[in-house]
GROMACS .gro file of C-alpha atoms in nm:
model
  122
    1MET     CA    1  -2.682  12.699  18.731
    2GLY     CA    2  -2.394  12.789  18.498
    3LYS     CA    3  -2.072  12.969  18.584
    4PHE     CA    4  -2.192  13.291  18.426
    5SER     CA    5  -2.517  13.287  18.624
    6LYS     CA    6  -2.328  13.230  18.950
    7PHE     CA    7  -2.088  13.508  18.856
    8LEU     CA    8  -2.373  13.746  18.776
    9ILE     CA    9  -2.562  13.665  19.097
   10GLY     CA   10  -2.242  13.719  19.296
   11ARG     CA   11  -2.190  14.060  19.137
   12LEU     CA   12  -2.550  14.162  19.204
   13LYS     CA   13  -2.516  14.060  19.569
   14GLY     CA   14  -2.192  14.256  19.585
   15CYS     CA   15  -2.368  14.565  19.448
   16GLY     CA   16  -2.635  14.522  19.714
   17TYR     CA   17  -2.372  14.514  19.989
   18ALA     CA   18  -2.200  14.820  19.840
   19ILE     CA   19  -2.526  15.017  19.831
   20LYS     CA   20  -2.599  14.910  20.188
   21GLY     CA   21  -2.252  15.029  20.293
   22ALA     CA   22  -2.293  15.364  20.119
   23LEU     CA   23  -2.630  15.418  20.288
   24LEU     CA   24  -2.486  15.321  20.628
   25LEU     CA   25  -2.205  15.569  20.575
   26LEU     CA   26  -2.450  15.846  20.486
   27LYS     CA   27  -2.680  15.763  20.779
   28THR     CA   28  -2.414  15.732  21.049
   29GLU     CA   29  -2.122  15.961  20.967
   30PRO     CA   30  -2.165  16.335  21.027
   31SER     CA   31  -1.857  16.425  20.823
   32ILE     CA   32  -1.988  16.254  20.509
   33GLN     CA   33  -2.331  16.406  20.569
   34VAL     CA   34  -2.169  16.751  20.557
   35GLN     CA   35  -1.980  16.650  20.243
   36ALA     CA   36  -2.303  16.525  20.084
   37VAL     CA   37  -2.471  16.860  20.153
   38ILE     CA   38  -2.173  17.042  20.000
   39ALA     CA   39  -2.192  16.807  19.699
   40ILE     CA   40  -2.562  16.888  19.653
   41ILE     CA   41  -2.496  17.262  19.681
   42MET     CA   42  -2.209  17.247  19.430
   43THR     CA   43  -2.419  17.037  19.192
   44ALA     CA   44  -2.702  17.289  19.208
   45PHE     CA   45  -2.451  17.571  19.156
   46GLY     CA   46  -2.308  17.388  18.856
   47PHE     CA   47  -2.652  17.373  18.698
   48TYR     CA   48  -2.713  17.739  18.782
   49ILE     CA   49  -2.381  17.857  18.635
   50GLY     CA   50  -2.397  17.617  18.340
   51ILE     CA   51  -2.057  17.454  18.369
   52THR     CA   52  -1.920  17.255  18.074
   53ASN     CA   53  -1.918  16.877  18.040
   54THR     CA   54  -1.547  16.868  18.122
   55GLU     CA   55  -1.607  17.078  18.433
   56TRP     CA   56  -1.888  16.842  18.533
   57MET     CA   57  -1.650  16.547  18.501
   58LEU     CA   58  -1.393  16.718  18.721
   59GLN     CA   59  -1.654  16.821  18.978
   60ILE     CA   60  -1.809  16.474  18.995
   61PHE     CA   61  -1.463  16.319  19.021
   62ALA     CA   62  -1.371  16.554  19.307
   63ILE     CA   63  -1.696  16.482  19.492
   64GLY     CA   64  -1.653  16.108  19.445
   65LEU     CA   65  -1.290  16.123  19.555
   66VAL     CA   66  -1.366  16.304  19.879
   67MET     CA   67  -1.664  16.087  19.969
   68SER     CA   68  -1.480  15.765  19.882
   69ILE     CA   69  -1.173  15.856  20.085
   70GLU     CA   70  -1.401  15.954  20.374
   71GLY     CA   71  -1.549  15.603  20.358
   72VAL     CA   72  -1.202  15.451  20.370
   73ASN     CA   73  -1.113  15.680  20.662
   74THR     CA   74  -1.426  15.575  20.851
   75THR     CA   75  -1.339  15.211  20.789
   76ALA     CA   76  -0.980  15.253  20.906
   77GLU     CA   77  -1.097  15.427  21.223
   78ALA     CA   78  -1.359  15.160  21.295
   79ILE     CA   79  -1.108  14.878  21.249
   80ALA     CA   80  -0.852  15.058  21.463
   81ASP     CA   81  -1.105  15.117  21.741
   82PHE     CA   82  -1.218  14.754  21.723
   83ILE     CA   83  -0.864  14.620  21.744
   84HIS     CA   84  -0.746  14.856  22.016
   85PRO     CA   85  -1.026  15.061  22.181
   86ASP     CA   86  -0.789  15.237  22.421
   87PHE     CA   87  -0.547  15.509  22.316
   88HIS     CA   88  -0.234  15.376  22.151
   89ASP     CA   89   0.033  15.570  21.961
   90LYS     CA   90   0.024  15.340  21.657
   91ILE     CA   91  -0.356  15.348  21.640
   92GLY     CA   92  -0.339  15.727  21.666
   93PHE     CA   93  -0.090  15.731  21.379
   94ILE     CA   94  -0.321  15.515  21.162
   95LYS     CA   95  -0.618  15.739  21.233
   96ASP     CA   96  -0.419  16.057  21.167
   97VAL     CA   97  -0.291  15.927  20.834
   98ALA     CA   98  -0.641  15.822  20.728
   99ALA     CA   99  -0.776  16.166  20.824
  100GLY     CA  100  -0.484  16.323  20.637
  101ALA     CA  101  -0.591  16.139  20.322
  102VAL     CA  102  -0.937  16.295  20.352
  103PHE     CA  103  -0.777  16.637  20.403
  104ILE     CA  104  -0.569  16.596  20.088
  105ALA     CA  105  -0.872  16.486  19.883
  106ALA     CA  106  -1.083  16.772  20.020
  107THR     CA  107  -0.807  17.025  19.945
  108ILE     CA  108  -0.782  16.897  19.588
  109ALA     CA  109  -1.162  16.920  19.558
  110VAL     CA  110  -1.154  17.283  19.674
  111ILE     CA  111  -0.880  17.363  19.422
  112ILE     CA  112  -1.082  17.198  19.144
  113GLY     CA  113  -1.388  17.396  19.254
  114CYS     CA  114  -1.191  17.719  19.245
  115ILE     CA  115  -1.053  17.642  18.899
  116ILE     CA  116  -1.406  17.573  18.775
  117TYR     CA  117  -1.602  17.852  18.943
  118ILE     CA  118  -1.371  18.152  18.986
  119PRO     CA  119  -1.368  18.234  18.612
  120TYR     CA  120  -1.751  18.228  18.606
  121LEU     CA  121  -1.767  18.458  18.909
  122LEU     CA  122  -1.519  18.711  18.770
   0.00000   0.00000   0.00000
C-alpha cells in the first residue's frame, strides 16, 4: 500500500471518528440538543423569510460556531471531571471559562440573527 493510500485511509478513519463524536455529542448533551433544535428552527425560518446567500453563510457560521464551541466545552468539562472529580477551585475556573466561551459564541450568534432577521420583520 502506497503512502497516499495510507494517508487517505487515515483521513477516512478520522472522519469516521469525527462523525461518531458529533453523534455522541448530540445524543448525550442536553445543551447541544437545545442548540440543534434552535438551529433547525432558524434554518426553517431562513427558508421561510428567503434570506440571501450571504445571510445564509453568516447564519451557518454562527450555528457551527456555537455548536463547535459547545463540543469543546463538553470536552473540557469531561477532562476536568476525569482528572479531579471533586470540587476544586482550578477545575471550577476551567469549567467556567469553557462555559464563558459558549456564552460568547451564543451571544454573537444572537447578534448575527438579529442583524439578519430584524430588517425582514420590520
